[in-house]
CSV table of C-alpha atoms in Angstrom, one decimal:
chain,number,residue,atom,x,y,z
A,1,UNK,CA,32.0,-3.0,6.4
A,2,UNK,CA,33.9,-5.6,3.2
A,3,UNK,CA,32.9,-5.3,-0.1
A,4,UNK,CA,29.4,-7.2,-1.4
A,5,UNK,CA,30.8,-10.2,-2.8
A,6,UNK,CA,29.1,-12.1,-4.9
A,7,UNK,CA,30.3,-15.9,-6.2
A,8,UNK,CA,28.9,-18.2,-8.1
A,9,UNK,CA,25.8,-17.7,-7.4
A,10,UNK,CA,22.5,-19.9,-8.7
A,11,UNK,CA,18.6,-19.7,-8.8
A,12,UNK,CA,16.9,-22.1,-10.4
A,13,UNK,CA,13.0,-22.0,-10.5
A,14,UNK,CA,11.3,-24.8,-13.2
A,15,UNK,CA,11.3,-22.6,-17.0
A,16,UNK,CA,14.1,-19.6,-15.5
A,17,UNK,CA,17.9,-19.5,-14.6
A,18,UNK,CA,19.4,-17.4,-12.4
A,19,UNK,CA,23.3,-17.1,-13.0
A,20,UNK,CA,25.5,-18.4,-12.5
A,21,UNK,CA,26.6,-14.9,-11.2
A,22,UNK,CA,29.8,-13.6,-10.1
A,23,UNK,CA,29.9,-9.6,-9.3
A,24,UNK,CA,32.1,-8.1,-6.7
A,25,UNK,CA,30.7,-4.9,-5.4
A,26,UNK,CA,33.3,-1.7,-3.8
A,27,UNK,CA,32.2,0.5,-1.2
A,28,UNK,CA,31.6,3.8,-2.4
A,29,UNK,CA,30.0,2.2,-5.7
A,30,UNK,CA,26.6,3.0,-7.2
A,31,UNK,CA,25.7,0.3,-9.7
A,32,UNK,CA,23.8,0.4,-12.0
A,33,UNK,CA,21.4,-3.5,-12.9
A,34,UNK,CA,19.7,-3.0,-16.2
A,35,UNK,CA,17.8,-5.6,-18.1
A,36,UNK,CA,15.0,-6.7,-20.1
A,37,UNK,CA,11.7,-7.8,-18.5
A,38,UNK,CA,12.4,-10.8,-16.8
A,39,UNK,CA,16.0,-10.6,-17.2
A,40,UNK,CA,17.2,-11.3,-13.8
A,41,UNK,CA,17.0,-8.7,-12.5
A,42,UNK,CA,15.1,-9.0,-9.7
A,43,UNK,CA,16.2,-12.4,-8.4
A,44,UNK,CA,19.5,-11.1,-8.4
A,45,UNK,CA,17.6,-8.7,-5.6
A,46,UNK,CA,16.3,-10.6,-4.1
A,47,UNK,CA,18.7,-13.5,-3.8
A,48,UNK,CA,21.1,-10.0,-2.3
A,49,UNK,CA,18.2,-9.5,0.0
A,50,UNK,CA,17.4,-13.0,1.5
A,51,UNK,CA,13.7,-12.7,0.2
A,52,UNK,CA,14.3,-15.7,-1.6
A,53,UNK,CA,17.4,-19.0,-1.3
A,54,UNK,CA,19.7,-20.2,-3.5
A,55,UNK,CA,20.6,-22.9,-4.7
A,56,UNK,CA,24.9,-22.5,-4.9
A,57,UNK,CA,27.0,-20.1,-4.5
A,58,UNK,CA,27.3,-17.5,-1.9
A,59,UNK,CA,27.0,-13.8,-0.8
A,60,UNK,CA,29.1,-12.6,1.5
A,61,UNK,CA,29.0,-8.6,2.8
A,62,UNK,CA,25.2,-7.6,3.4
A,63,UNK,CA,24.0,-7.5,6.6
A,64,UNK,CA,20.3,-6.7,7.6
A,65,UNK,CA,20.9,-4.3,9.5
A,66,UNK,CA,22.8,-2.1,7.2
A,67,UNK,CA,21.1,-1.9,4.1
A,68,UNK,CA,17.5,0.1,3.0
A,69,UNK,CA,15.4,-1.1,0.2
A,70,UNK,CA,12.9,-0.1,-1.9
A,71,UNK,CA,11.4,-3.3,-3.9
A,72,UNK,CA,9.1,-3.5,-6.9
A,73,UNK,CA,6.2,-3.3,-5.5
A,74,UNK,CA,6.5,-4.3,-1.6
A,75,UNK,CA,5.6,-1.8,1.5
A,76,UNK,CA,3.8,-1.8,4.5
A,77,UNK,CA,-0.5,-2.4,4.4
A,78,UNK,CA,-1.7,1.0,2.0
A,79,UNK,CA,-4.6,1.1,4.7
A,80,UNK,CA,-1.7,3.2,6.8
A,81,UNK,CA,-1.0,6.6,7.4
A,82,UNK,CA,2.1,8.4,6.2
A,83,UNK,CA,3.0,9.2,9.6
A,84,UNK,CA,1.6,5.9,10.8
A,85,UNK,CA,5.0,4.7,8.4
A,86,UNK,CA,7.1,6.8,11.1
A,87,UNK,CA,5.8,5.8,14.4
A,88,UNK,CA,6.5,2.0,12.7
A,89,UNK,CA,9.9,2.2,11.0
A,90,UNK,CA,10.7,4.2,13.8
A,91,UNK,CA,10.4,0.9,16.3
A,92,UNK,CA,11.8,-1.4,13.0
A,93,UNK,CA,15.6,0.8,12.9
A,94,UNK,CA,17.2,1.7,15.9
A,95,UNK,CA,19.1,4.2,13.5
A,96,UNK,CA,15.5,5.4,12.1
A,97,UNK,CA,16.6,9.2,11.9
A,98,UNK,CA,13.5,10.9,12.7
A,99,UNK,CA,14.3,14.5,12.1
A,100,UNK,CA,16.3,13.0,7.9
A,101,UNK,CA,12.3,11.6,7.5
A,102,UNK,CA,10.5,15.1,8.0
A,103,UNK,CA,12.6,16.4,5.7
A,104,UNK,CA,11.8,14.2,3.2
A,105,UNK,CA,8.5,14.2,3.4
A,106,UNK,CA,8.9,17.9,3.2
A,107,UNK,CA,10.7,17.6,0.1
A,108,UNK,CA,8.7,14.8,-1.5
A,109,UNK,CA,5.4,16.9,-0.3
A,110,UNK,CA,4.0,13.8,1.1
A,111,UNK,CA,1.0,15.1,3.6
A,112,UNK,CA,1.8,12.8,7.0
A,113,UNK,CA,-2.2,13.0,7.3
A,114,UNK,CA,-2.6,10.5,3.8
A,115,UNK,CA,-3.3,6.8,3.7
A,116,UNK,CA,-1.0,5.6,1.8
A,117,UNK,CA,-3.9,3.9,-0.8
A,118,UNK,CA,-4.3,7.5,-1.6
A,119,UNK,CA,-1.2,8.0,-2.8
A,120,UNK,CA,-0.7,7.8,-6.6
A,121,UNK,CA,2.3,5.7,-7.4
A,122,UNK,CA,4.6,8.3,-8.1
A,123,UNK,CA,4.2,9.4,-4.5
A,124,UNK,CA,4.3,6.1,-3.0
A,125,UNK,CA,7.9,5.3,-4.0
A,126,UNK,CA,8.7,9.2,-2.4
A,127,UNK,CA,7.8,7.4,0.2
A,128,UNK,CA,9.2,4.4,0.1
A,129,UNK,CA,12.9,5.4,-0.8
A,130,UNK,CA,12.8,8.6,2.6
A,131,UNK,CA,11.9,5.3,4.6
A,132,UNK,CA,14.6,3.7,2.7
A,133,UNK,CA,17.0,6.1,3.5
A,134,UNK,CA,16.1,7.9,6.6
A,135,UNK,CA,17.4,4.5,9.0
A,136,UNK,CA,21.1,5.2,7.3
A,137,UNK,CA,22.3,2.9,6.2
A,138,UNK,CA,25.2,1.7,4.9
A,139,UNK,CA,23.6,-0.3,1.5
A,140,UNK,CA,21.0,0.7,-0.9
A,141,UNK,CA,19.1,-2.5,-2.3
A,142,UNK,CA,16.6,-0.6,-4.8
A,143,UNK,CA,14.3,-2.3,-7.1
A,144,UNK,CA,12.8,-0.2,-9.7
A,145,UNK,CA,12.8,3.5,-7.0
A,146,UNK,CA,12.3,5.9,-10.4
A,147,UNK,CA,9.6,4.0,-12.5
A,148,UNK,CA,6.5,6.5,-11.6
A,149,UNK,CA,8.2,9.3,-11.4
A,150,UNK,CA,8.8,12.5,-13.6
A,151,UNK,CA,11.6,14.0,-15.0
A,152,UNK,CA,11.9,16.5,-12.4
A,153,UNK,CA,11.7,14.3,-9.1
A,154,UNK,CA,13.3,12.1,-10.6
A,155,UNK,CA,16.7,13.8,-10.5
A,156,UNK,CA,15.6,14.9,-7.4
A,157,UNK,CA,15.9,11.6,-6.2
A,158,UNK,CA,19.4,10.7,-8.4
A,159,UNK,CA,20.8,13.7,-5.8
A,160,UNK,CA,19.7,12.5,-2.6
A,161,UNK,CA,21.4,9.2,-4.0
A,162,UNK,CA,24.6,10.6,-4.7
A,163,UNK,CA,24.0,13.4,-1.7
A,164,UNK,CA,23.6,9.3,-0.1
A,165,UNK,CA,27.1,8.6,-1.5
A,166,UNK,CA,29.6,11.5,0.2
A,167,UNK,CA,30.1,8.8,2.4
A,168,UNK,CA,32.7,6.5,0.9
A,169,UNK,CA,31.6,3.3,2.3
A,170,UNK,CA,28.6,3.6,1.3
A,171,UNK,CA,27.1,1.8,-1.6
A,172,UNK,CA,24.0,1.7,-4.1
A,173,UNK,CA,22.7,-0.9,-5.9
A,174,UNK,CA,19.9,0.1,-8.6
A,175,UNK,CA,18.0,-1.9,-10.9
A,176,UNK,CA,16.3,-0.4,-13.9
A,177,UNK,CA,14.4,0.1,-16.4
A,178,UNK,CA,15.1,4.5,-17.5
A,179,UNK,CA,18.6,3.5,-18.5
A,180,UNK,CA,19.3,7.7,-18.7
A,181,UNK,CA,19.1,7.7,-15.0
A,182,UNK,CA,22.2,5.9,-14.8
A,183,UNK,CA,24.7,7.0,-17.6
A,184,UNK,CA,24.8,10.2,-14.7
A,185,UNK,CA,24.8,8.6,-11.3
A,186,UNK,CA,26.6,4.8,-11.6
A,187,UNK,CA,30.0,3.9,-11.4
A,188,UNK,CA,29.5,0.9,-12.7
A,189,UNK,CA,27.3,-1.4,-14.9
A,190,UNK,CA,25.3,-4.6,-15.2
A,191,UNK,CA,23.4,-5.7,-17.5
A,192,UNK,CA,22.0,-9.4,-17.3
A,193,UNK,CA,20.1,-11.0,-20.2
A,194,UNK,CA,18.4,-14.5,-19.6
A,195,UNK,CA,19.8,-15.2,-16.4
A,196,UNK,CA,23.3,-14.3,-17.5
A,197,UNK,CA,25.1,-11.2,-16.8
A,198,UNK,CA,26.3,-9.9,-20.5
A,199,UNK,CA,28.3,-6.8,-19.6
A,200,UNK,CA,29.9,-5.0,-16.0
A,201,UNK,CA,32.1,-3.0,-16.8
A,202,UNK,CA,33.0,0.5,-14.9
A,203,UNK,CA,31.7,4.1,-15.3
A,204,UNK,CA,35.1,4.6,-17.5
A,205,UNK,CA,34.7,1.8,-19.7
A,206,UNK,CA,31.5,2.5,-20.7
A,207,UNK,CA,32.7,5.7,-20.8
A,208,UNK,CA,34.9,4.2,-24.3
A,209,UNK,CA,32.0,2.5,-25.5
A,210,UNK,CA,30.7,3.8,-29.4
A,211,UNK,CA,28.4,3.5,-31.8
A,212,UNK,CA,28.6,3.3,-35.5
A,213,UNK,CA,26.2,3.8,-38.3
A,214,UNK,CA,26.4,3.7,-41.4
A,215,UNK,CA,25.8,1.1,-44.4
A,216,UNK,CA,26.7,-2.3,-45.1
A,217,UNK,CA,29.7,-1.4,-47.5
A,218,UNK,CA,30.9,0.3,-44.4
A,219,UNK,CA,30.1,-2.3,-42.3
A,220,UNK,CA,31.6,-4.9,-44.5
A,221,UNK,CA,35.6,-2.4,-44.1
A,222,UNK,CA,35.4,-3.1,-40.5
A,223,UNK,CA,36.8,-5.6,-38.7
A,224,UNK,CA,34.8,-8.4,-37.0
A,225,UNK,CA,36.8,-8.2,-34.2
A,226,UNK,CA,36.4,-5.1,-33.3
A,227,UNK,CA,32.3,-5.4,-33.5
A,228,UNK,CA,30.4,-6.4,-30.1
A,229,UNK,CA,27.2,-6.9,-31.6
A,230,UNK,CA,25.7,-5.1,-34.7
A,231,UNK,CA,21.9,-4.4,-35.4
A,232,UNK,CA,20.9,-4.1,-39.5
A,233,UNK,CA,18.3,-1.8,-39.8
A,234,UNK,CA,16.6,-1.2,-42.9
A,235,UNK,CA,18.2,1.2,-44.2
A,236,UNK,CA,21.6,1.4,-42.6
A,237,UNK,CA,23.8,-0.9,-39.5
A,238,UNK,CA,24.7,-0.1,-36.4
A,239,UNK,CA,27.9,-1.1,-34.6
A,240,UNK,CA,28.5,-1.5,-31.5
A,241,UNK,CA,32.1,-1.3,-30.3
A,242,UNK,CA,33.8,-0.9,-26.9
A,243,UNK,CA,37.2,0.5,-27.7
A,244,UNK,CA,36.2,4.3,-29.2
A,245,UNK,CA,39.1,5.8,-28.5
A,246,UNK,CA,41.1,2.9,-30.3
A,247,UNK,CA,39.2,2.3,-33.8
A,248,UNK,CA,38.8,6.5,-33.8
A,249,UNK,CA,41.8,6.6,-35.4
A,250,UNK,CA,41.7,3.3,-37.2
A,251,UNK,CA,38.6,4.1,-39.1
A,252,UNK,CA,38.9,8.0,-39.3
A,253,UNK,CA,36.2,7.6,-42.4
A,254,UNK,CA,33.6,7.0,-39.9
A,255,UNK,CA,31.5,8.3,-37.3
A,256,UNK,CA,31.9,7.2,-33.6
A,257,UNK,CA,29.5,8.5,-31.8
A,258,UNK,CA,29.4,7.7,-27.9
A,259,UNK,CA,27.2,5.0,-26.8
A,260,UNK,CA,24.5,5.6,-24.0
A,261,UNK,CA,23.9,2.8,-21.7
A,262,UNK,CA,20.5,2.1,-23.4
A,263,UNK,CA,22.6,1.8,-26.9
A,264,UNK,CA,24.6,-0.8,-25.0
A,265,UNK,CA,21.8,-2.5,-23.8
A,266,UNK,CA,19.0,-2.4,-26.5
A,267,UNK,CA,22.3,-3.7,-28.5
A,268,UNK,CA,24.0,-6.1,-26.8
A,269,UNK,CA,20.6,-8.3,-25.8
A,270,UNK,CA,18.8,-7.8,-29.6
A,271,UNK,CA,22.3,-7.3,-31.5
A,272,UNK,CA,23.8,-10.2,-33.5
A,273,UNK,CA,27.4,-11.3,-32.9
B,1,UNK,CA,9.3,-6.8,16.8
B,2,UNK,CA,7.3,-3.7,18.8
B,3,UNK,CA,7.4,-1.9,14.9
B,4,UNK,CA,5.4,-5.5,14.0
B,5,UNK,CA,3.2,-5.2,16.4
B,6,UNK,CA,2.6,-1.7,16.1
B,7,UNK,CA,2.5,-2.1,12.6
B,8,UNK,CA,-0.5,-4.8,13.2
B,9,UNK,CA,-2.3,-2.7,15.7
B,10,UNK,CA,-2.3,0.5,13.4
B,11,UNK,CA,-3.4,-1.7,10.3
B,12,UNK,CA,-6.9,-2.4,12.8
B,13,UNK,CA,-7.3,0.3,14.1
B,14,UNK,CA,-8.0,1.7,10.2
B,15,UNK,CA,-11.2,-0.7,11.1
B,16,UNK,CA,-11.6,0.3,14.8
B,17,UNK,CA,-15.7,1.8,13.6
B,18,UNK,CA,-16.6,-1.2,12.1
B,19,UNK,CA,-14.6,-3.8,15.2
B,20,UNK,CA,-17.0,-0.9,17.4
B,21,UNK,CA,-19.8,-1.9,16.2
B,22,UNK,CA,-19.6,-5.8,15.5
B,23,UNK,CA,-18.9,-5.0,19.4
B,24,UNK,CA,-22.3,-3.1,19.8
B,25,UNK,CA,-24.4,-5.4,18.3
B,26,UNK,CA,-22.3,-8.4,20.1
B,27,UNK,CA,-23.8,-6.2,23.3
B,28,UNK,CA,-27.4,-5.8,22.0
B,29,UNK,CA,-27.6,-10.1,21.0
B,30,UNK,CA,-26.5,-10.1,25.1
B,31,UNK,CA,-28.8,-8.5,26.3
B,32,UNK,CA,-31.5,-10.4,23.9
B,33,UNK,CA,-30.8,-13.4,25.9
B,34,UNK,CA,-29.6,-14.4,22.0
B,35,UNK,CA,-25.7,-14.2,22.8
B,36,UNK,CA,-23.1,-14.9,25.5
B,37,UNK,CA,-21.1,-12.2,25.2
B,38,UNK,CA,-18.1,-14.2,27.0
B,39,UNK,CA,-18.7,-16.2,23.7
B,40,UNK,CA,-18.1,-13.7,21.3
B,41,UNK,CA,-16.5,-10.4,21.9
B,42,UNK,CA,-13.1,-12.3,22.1
B,43,UNK,CA,-13.9,-13.7,18.9
B,44,UNK,CA,-13.3,-9.6,17.1
B,45,UNK,CA,-9.5,-10.3,18.0
B,46,UNK,CA,-10.0,-13.4,15.7
B,47,UNK,CA,-11.4,-11.0,13.3
B,48,UNK,CA,-8.4,-8.7,13.5
B,49,UNK,CA,-5.6,-10.6,13.5
B,50,UNK,CA,-6.7,-12.4,10.5
B,51,UNK,CA,-8.0,-9.2,8.5
B,52,UNK,CA,-4.1,-8.1,9.1
B,53,UNK,CA,-3.1,-11.5,7.2
B,54,UNK,CA,-5.3,-10.0,4.0
B,55,UNK,CA,-3.5,-6.7,4.5
B,56,UNK,CA,0.1,-7.5,4.5
B,57,UNK,CA,-0.7,-10.4,2.0
B,58,UNK,CA,-2.1,-7.4,0.0
B,59,UNK,CA,1.0,-5.2,0.5
B,60,UNK,CA,3.7,-7.7,0.5
B,61,UNK,CA,4.7,-7.1,3.5
B,62,UNK,CA,6.5,-10.4,4.5
B,63,UNK,CA,8.6,-9.8,1.5
B,64,UNK,CA,9.7,-5.8,2.5
B,65,UNK,CA,9.9,-7.8,6.5
B,66,UNK,CA,12.4,-10.5,4.9
B,67,UNK,CA,14.9,-7.7,4.9
B,68,UNK,CA,14.4,-6.6,8.4
B,69,UNK,CA,16.8,-7.7,11.2
B,70,UNK,CA,15.4,-10.4,12.3
B,71,UNK,CA,12.1,-9.8,10.1
B,72,UNK,CA,11.2,-13.3,8.8
B,73,UNK,CA,11.4,-14.4,12.8
B,74,UNK,CA,8.9,-11.2,14.2
B,75,UNK,CA,6.6,-11.5,11.0
B,76,UNK,CA,5.6,-15.3,13.2
B,77,UNK,CA,6.6,-13.6,16.4
B,78,UNK,CA,4.6,-10.8,16.7
B,79,UNK,CA,0.9,-11.9,15.2
B,80,UNK,CA,0.9,-15.1,18.3
B,81,UNK,CA,2.2,-12.1,20.2
B,82,UNK,CA,-0.6,-9.9,18.5
B,83,UNK,CA,-3.2,-12.6,19.1
B,84,UNK,CA,-2.1,-13.1,22.7
B,85,UNK,CA,-2.4,-9.3,23.3
B,86,UNK,CA,-5.4,-8.4,21.5
B,87,UNK,CA,-7.6,-12.0,23.2
B,88,UNK,CA,-6.4,-11.3,26.6
B,89,UNK,CA,-8.0,-7.5,25.7
B,90,UNK,CA,-11.5,-8.9,24.3
B,91,UNK,CA,-11.8,-11.0,27.5
B,92,UNK,CA,-11.3,-8.5,30.1
B,93,UNK,CA,-13.8,-6.4,27.9
B,94,UNK,CA,-15.3,-9.1,27.3
B,95,UNK,CA,-15.7,-9.7,31.5
B,96,UNK,CA,-16.8,-6.6,32.8
B,97,UNK,CA,-19.5,-6.2,30.2
B,98,UNK,CA,-20.8,-9.7,30.7
B,99,UNK,CA,-20.6,-8.8,34.7
B,100,UNK,CA,-22.7,-5.5,34.0
B,101,UNK,CA,-25.1,-7.3,31.8
B,102,UNK,CA,-25.5,-9.9,34.2
B,103,UNK,CA,-25.9,-7.3,37.1
B,104,UNK,CA,-28.3,-5.3,35.6
B,105,UNK,CA,-30.8,-9.1,34.7
B,106,UNK,CA,-30.1,-11.5,36.9
B,107,UNK,CA,-28.7,-9.1,40.2
B,108,UNK,CA,-26.6,-12.3,40.3
B,109,UNK,CA,-23.1,-12.6,38.7
B,110,UNK,CA,-22.3,-16.1,38.5
B,111,UNK,CA,-18.2,-15.5,39.5
B,112,UNK,CA,-16.7,-19.2,38.5
B,113,UNK,CA,-19.1,-19.2,35.6
B,114,UNK,CA,-17.7,-16.5,33.8
B,115,UNK,CA,-14.4,-17.9,34.8
B,116,UNK,CA,-14.2,-21.0,33.4
B,117,UNK,CA,-16.3,-20.0,30.5
B,118,UNK,CA,-13.7,-17.0,29.5
B,119,UNK,CA,-11.0,-20.0,30.0
B,120,UNK,CA,-12.1,-23.1,28.5
B,121,UNK,CA,-13.1,-20.4,25.4
B,122,UNK,CA,-9.1,-19.3,25.5
B,123,UNK,CA,-7.5,-22.3,25.1
B,124,UNK,CA,-10.3,-23.5,22.3
B,125,UNK,CA,-9.4,-20.4,20.2
B,126,UNK,CA,-6.1,-20.1,21.1
B,127,UNK,CA,-6.0,-24.2,19.8
B,128,UNK,CA,-7.7,-23.0,17.0
B,129,UNK,CA,-4.9,-20.2,15.9
B,130,UNK,CA,-2.3,-23.0,16.8
B,131,UNK,CA,-4.2,-24.8,13.8
B,132,UNK,CA,-4.6,-22.3,11.1
B,133,UNK,CA,-1.9,-19.8,11.4
B,134,UNK,CA,0.7,-22.8,10.4
B,135,UNK,CA,-1.3,-22.9,7.3
B,136,UNK,CA,-1.9,-19.0,7.0
B,137,UNK,CA,2.4,-19.3,6.9
B,138,UNK,CA,2.4,-21.3,4.4
B,139,UNK,CA,0.1,-21.3,2.2
B,140,UNK,CA,-0.6,-17.4,2.2
B,141,UNK,CA,-3.9,-16.2,3.8
B,142,UNK,CA,-6.1,-16.2,0.6
B,143,UNK,CA,-6.2,-20.2,0.4
B,144,UNK,CA,-5.5,-20.6,3.4
B,145,UNK,CA,-9.2,-19.6,4.0
B,146,UNK,CA,-10.7,-22.1,1.9
B,147,UNK,CA,-8.7,-24.6,4.6
B,148,UNK,CA,-9.8,-22.4,7.5
B,149,UNK,CA,-13.7,-22.7,6.2
B,150,UNK,CA,-13.3,-26.1,6.0
B,151,UNK,CA,-11.9,-26.6,9.5
B,152,UNK,CA,-14.9,-24.5,11.1
B,153,UNK,CA,-17.2,-26.5,8.8
B,154,UNK,CA,-16.0,-29.4,10.2
B,155,UNK,CA,-15.5,-28.2,13.8
B,156,UNK,CA,-19.0,-27.0,13.3
B,157,UNK,CA,-20.2,-30.3,12.5
B,158,UNK,CA,-18.8,-32.6,14.7
B,159,UNK,CA,-19.8,-30.5,17.4
B,160,UNK,CA,-23.3,-30.4,16.4
B,161,UNK,CA,-23.5,-34.2,16.0
B,162,UNK,CA,-21.8,-34.7,19.1
B,163,UNK,CA,-24.1,-32.1,21.3
B,164,UNK,CA,-27.7,-33.8,19.3
B,165,UNK,CA,-26.5,-37.1,19.3
B,166,UNK,CA,-25.0,-37.9,23.1
B,167,UNK,CA,-25.8,-37.2,26.5
B,168,UNK,CA,-23.3,-35.1,27.5
B,169,UNK,CA,-24.6,-35.0,31.1
B,170,UNK,CA,-21.9,-37.3,32.6
B,171,UNK,CA,-19.7,-34.7,32.1
B,172,UNK,CA,-21.0,-32.5,34.2
B,173,UNK,CA,-21.3,-35.6,37.1
B,174,UNK,CA,-17.5,-36.0,36.5
B,175,UNK,CA,-16.7,-32.8,36.2
B,176,UNK,CA,-18.0,-32.4,39.7
B,177,UNK,CA,-15.4,-35.6,40.5
B,178,UNK,CA,-12.2,-34.2,39.9
B,179,UNK,CA,-10.6,-30.5,41.1
B,180,UNK,CA,-11.1,-28.2,39.0
B,181,UNK,CA,-8.0,-26.9,40.0
B,182,UNK,CA,-6.2,-29.5,38.3
B,183,UNK,CA,-9.1,-30.0,35.2
B,184,UNK,CA,-8.0,-25.9,34.7
B,185,UNK,CA,-4.5,-26.2,34.9
B,186,UNK,CA,-4.5,-29.3,32.5
B,187,UNK,CA,-6.3,-27.5,30.3
B,188,UNK,CA,-4.4,-24.2,30.6
B,189,UNK,CA,-1.4,-26.4,29.2
B,190,UNK,CA,-2.6,-27.9,26.3
B,191,UNK,CA,-3.9,-24.9,25.0
B,192,UNK,CA,-0.2,-23.1,25.3
B,193,UNK,CA,1.9,-26.0,24.7
B,194,UNK,CA,0.2,-26.6,21.1
B,195,UNK,CA,0.1,-23.1,20.5
B,196,UNK,CA,3.8,-22.8,21.0
B,197,UNK,CA,4.7,-25.7,19.1
B,198,UNK,CA,2.8,-23.9,16.3
B,199,UNK,CA,4.2,-20.8,16.4
B,200,UNK,CA,8.0,-23.4,16.1
B,201,UNK,CA,6.4,-24.7,13.0
B,202,UNK,CA,5.1,-21.4,11.8
B,203,UNK,CA,8.7,-19.9,12.3
B,204,UNK,CA,10.3,-22.7,10.4
B,205,UNK,CA,8.0,-22.3,7.7
B,206,UNK,CA,9.0,-18.7,7.2
B,207,UNK,CA,12.6,-19.4,7.7
B,208,UNK,CA,11.6,-21.0,4.5
B,209,UNK,CA,9.5,-19.3,2.5
B,210,UNK,CA,10.1,-17.3,-0.8
B,211,UNK,CA,8.5,-13.9,-1.1
């Protein structure tokens, strides 16, 4: 399996354009896709999975046979029972692992006799996650897989994803609003805003991003070239910088906190340059 | 492919009680002589298939299916096959019921009539679906529903006008002149070809469709 390459991808709608997008996704990585609602995350995932046609560019390295998916709101008809889902999936995927699926059902406390429409949103999501994993894919493409899940189950799901990544040929592309999930597991973060990539960094580089909270006097002391984005609040400034280790020495009198993925996303999208 | 067919059959299973009730009503009405069971029972297959489109649409199944290996092709192929499977199943049931009813009511079983009615019904059903399926794949069941209703309405008016205004007895006379076997073969071929062409059109629509 080659790495996934997205070259110059463009998808145009009458009121929105995604791209041009260029991303290389090496195998063995968990890619976190973040951004506001309507930024283009789902459109990018749909393009990756061939759900929509792209207007320009190419996507290589994704084979439908090797992909497990969790889509935001698309699955089997909800009048089916959980056990029916297993029967159907078994015929859809040659690699379907019946026992693995049963293990997930037990782990997620999913009763095989329940009808899908009787499941809560979180339970339904768990069902979809179990299906995406049970056919032993090499790539997982997950659109908001943890939405509706409580923190304990989210944690369990993240652990399952980490187990999946024990095989270094595996890849996960995961879009989410819950950026704290990514803090723990993502190897690379891609932030999309208004159809364009505004951040494409490895976790190591992200670790070096920092936040300075200061008054206007200190703000004026900071070299503008060191500032990626800043936000002026009522009483202070929030400043996003990308080379914390270096700037810690440069601005010794200021406190530079480690920036969370959420801090980075909010300041990149809402901050000023 | 098998998974797609299983999905439609399992989805229908949840409405099995309703379908069995419909079957019972049809049988009772046929015993009364109000309905020809050969006409009505096979229409159950239509109800089942059209309902399965509604279930698919409500759960955005086609979007999920598009991500599966050969997913788009199988979305179409399975629907066309499920109708064939269910149609033949309901036809067998209706023939058996017709024979039983005929035995108990008239004591003579008109085998040829049963066979011909079944054949022509079959061709009619497949031609009707050959027309409506591409609309469903193009516009989705909710929008296509109006087109289907329009189509059935127009069809009923045309048939109504023809049967009430034109003396059709000449058809029977003409029928007696032609070789029955040849005619049946031609009619069957028309049914099969139109259904296959419709499949090709639906496949083309679905391969390009965005979900």
